[in-house]
């Protein structure tokens, strides 16, 4: 969602603020702003609508003076995309400025009260109440710690914010949103993402929920809880290679990350023996398992649930994280929740696991970001180790999650899947080698198409859903994943000569039923693209997938052509595949 950064240094901070915001821009990006403190203790704010590069060219953000500063990229939740609503938000007398990620649920009553007390608001955002609350309480005793305590005790919702005071102090607090302090020789950072400072230091303190930190030149970093009691948090060395966060020779992060799947499916399966054993033991001893996630991670949950039930003869129930709160009745003492999330920060997933824990369940998680809130709060967490996924659409994290899940289920079932990471990587490479023919297929098939349907049965149905999601979010084309058996119950009415239909049709036990579904749509004039290893005249075009010994592994390869197709469709539609409109990488609001 939004990204926040604060820096206190012996060097001028504006260039580093801009650099950090660029690296975090994937989280949200409709407007940008920076506030710095000049040497005569005046807070200056520059902000505008657009991407970091655009706003910087226009307003010369990187040229601002000062050794302390805060910055923000916004993804609008409260209030339109305007310069006024962009952060940082100053208080009335301009002695405090604030950047914030999250939602202040009770901002309206707080705002009314503050207005009655004479505060003047300049934006429609929920964030601005934080600046005015801090001002209100700071004016009483000139004590930043107490102003922070009073402020957070009035706020309801989820938030991470950084405030800059005109005396040169940075203060920050978190509740259900990530906030990390970076420390180098002469500089301190407070950021919503390690990518905000990883280019400068790998030494980090991950603040816990209800932690506040006060950072100043005299005392360095001091951390207290919301009641003001000192707490000790250890310094962690953050392991990720920054080089991974560059595009390399690729035009976009998305295509780079699609190609990285050759190796990321393997990386996901190298796990610490002690941890993976604990993970598997928890699944084996559970009486029922709820598998949850959002978006693409929910599609992984569907596959995991189908496979888990089939292989382990145990109840695996997929539940969308956003629906979890309404579907908790089956949770009992011996229930395990398997939460799947790339970022480990998705609010719906965190809320689901919180509710489940309160109901007595054990939490297992599969994440990419091993320092994330989900990883840190789960009983056992495994990382897929895909490296930073910058493209907003999930690609390598999706196959990384599946790969790890396959490895886990294979292990528990005594090798029933026959999962071999080298073989899978090789099959994925073969799919990627079809890049050019898939690009040509997009150019031939798609110019006039408005509706795409993807048909799958059994474990191919979640891939149909995932393929449709990629086409919607990357290329802005209406696309629907359909369980092919459901065609006759409604969707068949939509099929005509304008529809393009993908059929996921490897030669497994779904093959002949899928072929008859293909005939049903062909008879209505739709154009059919087969994804199969068996040629058939019914296909107007075919994307050939390699034969795989165990049918259960097909999802890992059949998603690759759909990712490539969506990417090239995005280019054809002049959409930026890395940063789809209206979407953000980490959805940290509910
Ligand atoms: C789709 C996509 C989103 C995410 C969803 C969950 O391409 O990226 O649907 O899958 O927002 O995010 P994580 O996995 O970080 O919990």
XYZ file of C-alpha atoms in Angstrom, residues 69-546:
478
model
C 13.436 14.160 6.569
C 10.409 11.993 5.887
C 8.905 10.764 2.636
C 5.854 8.942 1.337
C 4.354 7.313 -1.721
C 0.591 7.226 -1.503
C -2.034 4.768 -2.681
C -5.250 6.620 -1.962
C -7.743 5.246 0.569
C -9.309 8.327 2.203
C -9.608 11.334 -0.080
C -8.944 11.704 -3.800
C -5.609 11.721 -5.546
C -4.655 15.372 -5.079
C -1.639 17.359 -4.033
C -3.370 18.329 -0.766
C -4.060 14.722 0.129
C -0.494 13.625 -0.629
C 1.710 13.161 2.438
C 3.582 14.506 4.446
C 0.894 16.318 6.412
C 2.025 19.188 8.630
C 0.231 20.337 11.775
C -1.151 23.888 12.102
C 2.044 25.638 13.185
C 4.237 23.537 10.877
C 6.345 22.195 13.760
C 5.452 18.578 13.064
C 4.915 16.671 9.815
C 3.645 13.119 9.455
C 3.709 10.281 6.921
C 1.443 7.303 7.472
C 0.555 3.893 6.081
C -2.725 2.237 7.112
C -6.157 3.479 8.119
C -7.284 5.543 11.094
C -10.811 4.257 11.528
C -11.963 6.884 14.044
C -10.508 9.862 12.199
C -13.862 11.610 11.721
C -14.747 12.045 15.434
C -11.099 12.897 16.161
C -11.142 15.498 13.401
C -14.379 17.045 14.694
C -12.886 17.347 18.171
C -9.653 18.851 16.871
C -11.520 21.329 14.675
C -13.522 22.425 17.737
C -10.212 23.064 19.462
C -9.174 25.340 16.587
C -7.064 23.027 14.413
C -7.165 23.760 10.715
C -7.211 20.778 8.368
C -5.914 21.081 4.814
C -6.648 17.586 3.458
C -9.411 14.971 3.339
C -7.130 12.248 4.649
C -7.419 10.232 7.822
C -3.666 10.759 8.338
C -3.859 14.453 9.077
C -5.452 13.824 12.486
C -2.152 12.283 13.617
C -0.256 15.522 12.941
C -2.830 17.596 14.824
C -3.086 15.164 17.741
C 0.689 15.210 18.130
C 0.622 19.009 18.004
C -2.135 19.151 20.620
C -0.260 16.965 23.103
C 3.219 18.248 22.272
C 2.071 21.791 23.000
C 1.113 20.714 26.532
C 4.469 19.489 27.803
C 6.951 19.731 24.899
C 7.599 16.039 25.523
C 7.663 13.919 22.385
C 7.307 10.570 24.158
C 4.159 11.661 25.973
C 2.732 13.327 22.877
C 3.231 10.023 21.041
C 1.661 7.994 23.872
C -1.388 10.246 24.022
C -1.718 10.217 20.251
C -1.534 6.448 19.743
C -3.913 5.906 22.622
C -6.516 7.981 20.743
C -6.073 6.227 17.392
C -8.164 3.244 16.261
C -7.332 1.248 13.164
C -4.075 -0.015 11.786
C -1.097 2.191 11.158
C 2.588 2.798 10.926
C 3.603 6.438 10.950
C 6.719 8.550 11.171
C 6.596 12.088 12.541
C 9.307 14.696 12.154
C 9.542 17.403 14.809
C 11.091 20.821 14.222
C 13.688 20.096 16.937
C 15.160 17.431 14.644
C 13.621 14.338 16.269
C 11.915 11.538 14.357
C 9.307 9.478 16.155
C 7.367 6.528 14.847
C 4.803 3.954 15.941
C 3.198 0.823 14.581
C -0.039 -1.094 15.067
C -0.773 -3.926 12.611
C 1.326 -2.328 9.852
C 5.030 -3.038 9.365
C 7.689 -0.581 10.520
C 11.387 -1.283 10.484
C 14.319 0.750 11.750
C 17.541 0.608 9.736
C 20.822 1.523 11.386
C 24.122 2.417 9.762
C 27.209 4.217 11.079
C 25.864 7.715 10.918
C 22.275 7.338 9.808
C 18.951 6.013 11.092
C 16.014 4.988 8.906
C 12.378 4.235 9.763
C 10.622 2.517 6.897
C 7.631 0.391 6.000
C 9.815 -1.961 3.966
C 13.421 -3.096 4.237
C 13.818 -2.062 0.597
C 13.583 1.510 1.923
C 17.084 1.268 3.387
C 18.621 -2.017 2.287
C 20.754 -0.154 -0.228
C 22.433 1.633 2.713
C 22.445 -0.870 5.551
C 21.464 -4.452 6.323
C 21.188 -3.830 10.087
C 17.530 -3.664 11.043
C 15.244 -3.597 14.054
C 11.759 -4.962 13.363
C 9.400 -3.094 15.642
C 6.700 -5.198 17.275
C 3.055 -4.240 17.354
C 2.441 -1.376 19.794
C 6.072 -0.279 19.696
C 7.099 3.350 19.348
C 10.614 4.544 18.551
C 12.135 7.933 19.140
C 15.196 8.738 17.091
C 17.415 11.740 17.768
C 21.050 12.683 17.457
C 21.763 12.604 21.170
C 20.156 9.295 22.097
C 20.082 7.301 18.856
C 17.059 4.980 18.838
C 14.996 4.381 21.950
C 12.040 2.015 21.812
C 9.108 1.993 24.192
C 5.689 0.365 24.138
C 2.435 2.310 23.884
C 2.461 2.683 27.680
C 5.879 4.314 27.521
C 7.810 1.413 29.083
C 11.211 0.711 27.491
C 11.381 -2.493 25.435
C 14.402 -4.255 23.972
C 14.382 -5.315 20.324
C 17.366 -7.030 18.789
C 19.189 -5.969 15.636
C 18.687 -8.388 12.732
C 20.896 -8.693 9.669
C 18.673 -8.544 6.596
C 19.820 -11.076 4.056
C 18.407 -10.100 0.669
C 20.659 -9.213 -2.221
C 19.774 -5.775 -3.518
C 20.895 -6.758 -6.977
C 17.716 -8.832 -7.138
C 15.671 -5.663 -7.005
C 16.937 -4.455 -10.394
C 15.460 -5.215 -13.811
C 18.730 -6.469 -15.281
C 18.454 -6.925 -19.039
C 14.643 -7.194 -18.949
C 12.192 -4.495 -19.984
C 10.021 -4.981 -16.895
C 10.254 -6.561 -13.470
C 7.296 -8.761 -14.363
C 8.987 -10.504 -17.282
C 12.223 -10.777 -15.297
C 10.314 -12.418 -12.472
C 8.509 -14.749 -14.888
C 11.900 -15.914 -16.120
C 13.288 -16.230 -12.611
C 10.867 -19.095 -12.060
C 13.460 -21.442 -13.554
C 15.402 -21.073 -10.335
C 12.851 -19.828 -7.825
C 10.839 -23.085 -7.966
C 14.009 -24.826 -6.842
C 14.979 -22.258 -4.210
C 11.594 -22.697 -2.530
C 12.298 -26.313 -1.720
C 15.622 -25.872 0.096
C 14.473 -25.690 3.697
C 15.987 -26.005 7.100
C 15.400 -29.645 8.094
C 14.330 -28.836 11.617
C 11.741 -26.281 10.485
C 10.250 -28.296 7.654
C 9.917 -31.301 9.967
C 8.058 -29.186 12.516
C 5.848 -27.845 9.707
C 5.029 -31.322 8.377
C 4.475 -32.751 11.876
C 1.909 -30.031 12.574
C -0.009 -30.948 9.414
C 0.140 -34.651 10.202
C -1.139 -34.234 13.752
C -3.925 -31.747 12.861
C -7.502 -32.984 12.687
C -8.453 -30.412 10.045
C -6.562 -27.808 8.104
C -7.866 -24.467 6.860
C -5.780 -23.044 4.050
C -6.081 -19.322 3.544
C -4.690 -16.532 1.381
C -5.764 -13.693 -0.906
C -5.658 -13.291 -4.683
C -2.981 -15.495 -6.216
C -2.070 -16.865 -2.807
C -5.693 -17.966 -2.442
C -5.351 -19.813 -5.746
C -2.355 -21.616 -4.252
C -4.572 -22.400 -1.246
C -7.107 -24.049 -3.577
C -4.471 -26.289 -5.133
C -2.928 -27.135 -1.762
C -6.347 -28.067 -0.379
C -7.248 -30.290 -3.328
C -3.889 -32.041 -3.241
C -3.712 -32.286 0.532
C -7.144 -33.903 0.821
C -6.405 -36.278 -2.024
C -2.939 -37.362 -0.903
C -3.261 -37.318 2.868
C -6.939 -38.319 3.153
C -7.410 -35.457 5.585
C -9.776 -32.494 5.543
C -8.143 -29.457 3.921
C -10.528 -26.533 3.520
C -9.617 -23.484 1.399
C -10.952 -20.207 2.790
C -10.444 -16.793 1.184
C -8.713 -14.630 3.781
C -11.268 -11.843 3.312
C -14.061 -14.341 4.045
C -12.300 -16.057 6.917
C -14.100 -14.217 9.696
C -17.438 -15.579 8.438
C -16.204 -19.179 8.106
C -14.564 -19.991 11.373
C -17.050 -22.481 12.754
C -14.920 -25.528 11.964
C -11.995 -24.263 14.048
C -11.373 -26.441 17.064
C -8.457 -27.182 19.349
C -6.646 -29.405 16.889
C -7.125 -27.162 13.843
C -4.165 -25.884 11.868
C -4.364 -22.758 9.733
C -2.003 -22.734 6.782
C -1.711 -19.093 5.740
C -0.092 -18.387 2.380
C 1.148 -14.930 1.432
C 3.943 -13.495 -0.669
C 4.321 -10.333 1.360
C 3.268 -11.713 4.722
C 1.642 -8.318 5.296
C -1.774 -8.709 3.638
C -4.240 -7.321 6.153
C -6.963 -9.897 5.409
C -4.503 -12.731 5.988
C -3.117 -11.236 9.184
C -6.616 -10.682 10.484
C -7.609 -14.281 9.618
C -4.638 -15.723 11.480
C -5.271 -13.463 14.452
C -8.881 -14.626 14.710
C -7.847 -18.251 14.237
C -5.226 -18.012 16.957
C -7.762 -16.518 19.327
C -10.037 -19.474 18.533
C -7.245 -21.860 19.549
C -5.778 -22.860 16.167
C -2.108 -23.341 15.401
C -0.717 -21.114 12.628
C 1.618 -22.301 9.884
C 2.676 -19.882 7.201
C 4.277 -19.919 3.788
C 5.634 -16.480 2.893
C 8.224 -14.937 0.640
C 9.284 -12.143 2.981
C 10.701 -14.014 5.925
C 10.872 -10.931 8.094
C 7.168 -10.150 7.544
C 4.479 -9.902 10.218
C 2.920 -13.214 9.173
C 6.244 -15.045 9.325
C 7.033 -13.552 12.691
C 3.691 -14.355 14.279
C 3.165 -17.903 12.926
C 4.025 -20.935 15.035
C 6.116 -22.265 12.168
C 6.863 -20.319 8.995
C 8.665 -21.348 5.838
C 9.911 -18.926 3.200
C 9.797 -19.631 -0.513
C 13.002 -17.576 -0.859
C 12.030 -16.106 -4.225
C 13.813 -12.802 -3.564
C 12.004 -9.464 -3.933
C 8.967 -9.623 -6.212
C 8.618 -6.055 -7.435
C 6.039 -6.512 -10.214
C 2.662 -5.971 -8.572
C 1.223 -9.158 -10.065
C 2.307 -12.366 -8.367
C 4.327 -14.586 -10.705
C 7.376 -16.253 -9.207
C 5.837 -16.151 -5.746
C 2.840 -18.133 -7.018
C 4.943 -20.968 -8.425
C 7.323 -20.727 -5.446
C 4.394 -21.292 -3.084
C 3.178 -24.230 -5.141
C 6.637 -25.723 -5.401
C 7.146 -25.625 -1.644
C 3.652 -26.986 -1.036
C 4.314 -29.863 -3.429
C 7.594 -30.636 -1.667
C 5.821 -30.653 1.709
C 2.935 -32.856 0.572
C 5.329 -35.189 -1.219
C 7.318 -35.578 1.956
C 4.287 -36.235 4.139
C 2.695 -38.640 1.657
C 5.863 -40.703 1.320
C 6.715 -39.550 -2.207
C 3.270 -39.903 -3.845
C 3.905 -36.859 -6.058
C 7.437 -37.743 -7.086
C 8.358 -34.073 -6.918
C 11.784 -33.392 -8.414
C 12.803 -29.717 -8.443
C 15.319 -30.206 -11.270
C 12.710 -31.818 -13.513
C 10.187 -29.069 -12.808
C 12.728 -26.340 -13.415
C 13.585 -27.972 -16.718
C 9.914 -28.148 -17.789
C 9.444 -24.487 -16.851
C 12.486 -23.579 -18.961
C 10.860 -25.381 -21.892
C 7.710 -23.300 -21.444
C 9.711 -20.077 -21.221
C 11.458 -20.971 -24.468
C 8.050 -20.467 -26.151
C 8.143 -16.771 -25.248
C 8.286 -15.575 -28.849
C 5.545 -17.840 -30.154
C 3.292 -16.744 -27.303
C 4.020 -13.106 -28.120
C 3.057 -13.819 -31.747
C -0.093 -15.574 -30.588
C -1.108 -12.470 -28.651
C -0.562 -10.307 -31.699
C -2.581 -12.604 -33.962
C -5.427 -13.531 -31.611
C -6.073 -10.567 -29.490
C -6.506 -7.257 -31.311
C -10.295 -7.256 -31.157
C -11.001 -9.423 -28.131
C -12.852 -8.141 -25.090
C -13.667 -11.381 -23.292
C -11.389 -14.264 -22.407
C -12.517 -17.421 -20.653
C -10.247 -20.037 -19.160
C -11.601 -23.527 -18.587
C -10.090 -25.985 -16.145
C -11.179 -29.021 -14.206
C -9.847 -30.362 -10.892
C -6.371 -28.978 -10.100
C -6.424 -27.022 -13.358
C -9.379 -24.923 -12.211
C -7.270 -22.805 -9.793
C -4.855 -22.244 -12.693
C -7.777 -21.050 -14.817
C -8.607 -18.579 -12.026
C -4.989 -17.486 -11.706
C -4.582 -17.078 -15.476
C -7.739 -14.948 -15.580
C -6.477 -12.810 -12.697
C -3.202 -12.169 -14.560
C -5.069 -11.101 -17.713
C -7.370 -8.774 -15.790
C -4.728 -7.056 -13.718
C -1.894 -6.908 -16.252
C -3.793 -6.291 -19.495
C -7.111 -4.837 -18.269
C -9.064 -7.396 -20.280
C -12.165 -9.037 -18.918
C -11.217 -12.643 -18.172
C -12.936 -15.415 -16.235
C -11.708 -18.716 -14.920
C -14.471 -21.315 -15.114
C -14.698 -24.875 -13.786
C -15.501 -26.437 -17.149
C -18.297 -28.619 -15.771
C -20.162 -25.441 -14.835
C -20.377 -24.185 -18.430
C -23.786 -25.736 -18.961
C -25.058 -24.137 -15.747
C -24.751 -20.628 -17.129
C -21.529 -19.380 -18.733
C -22.322 -21.139 -22.023
C -24.788 -18.322 -22.669
C -21.798 -15.981 -23.082
C -20.006 -18.016 -25.726
C -20.065 -16.648 -29.248
C -17.633 -15.888 -32.026
C -16.159 -12.976 -30.097
C -14.988 -15.074 -27.164
C -11.486 -16.478 -26.789
C -11.386 -19.593 -24.639
C -8.296 -21.204 -23.153
C -8.731 -24.855 -22.306
C -6.283 -26.342 -19.820
C -6.106 -29.834 -21.172
C -3.126 -32.032 -20.369
C -3.639 -35.745 -20.879
C -4.648 -36.553 -17.326
C -7.938 -37.800 -15.918
C -9.673 -34.553 -16.867
C -8.693 -34.832 -20.540
C -11.767 -36.300 -22.243
C -14.267 -34.316 -20.175
C -12.350 -31.167 -21.014
C -12.371 -32.032 -24.683
C -16.151 -32.290 -24.606
C -16.302 -28.856 -22.887
C -14.112 -27.522 -25.700
C -16.618 -28.892 -28.208
C -19.466 -27.140 -26.414
C -17.834 -23.729 -26.723
C -16.512 -24.376 -30.224
C -20.082 -25.138 -31.344
C -21.016 -21.579 -30.269
C -18.268 -20.104 -32.446
C -15.633 -19.314 -29.778
C -11.954 -19.358 -30.673
C -10.091 -22.018 -28.707
C -6.503 -21.980 -27.478
C -5.495 -25.369 -26.147
C -2.836 -25.709 -23.473
C -2.062 -29.347 -23.836
C 0.470 -31.993 -24.710
C -1.902 -33.683 -27.172
C -2.618 -31.913 -30.480
C -6.269 -31.803 -31.542
C -8.020 -30.184 -34.506
C -10.469 -28.466 -32.231
C -7.818 -25.966 -31.145
C -7.529 -22.802 -33.232
C -4.107 -22.468 -31.627
C -2.217 -24.694 -29.270
C 0.440 -23.973 -26.674
C 2.279 -27.195 -26.177
C 3.210 -28.198 -22.653
C 5.722 -30.958 -21.935
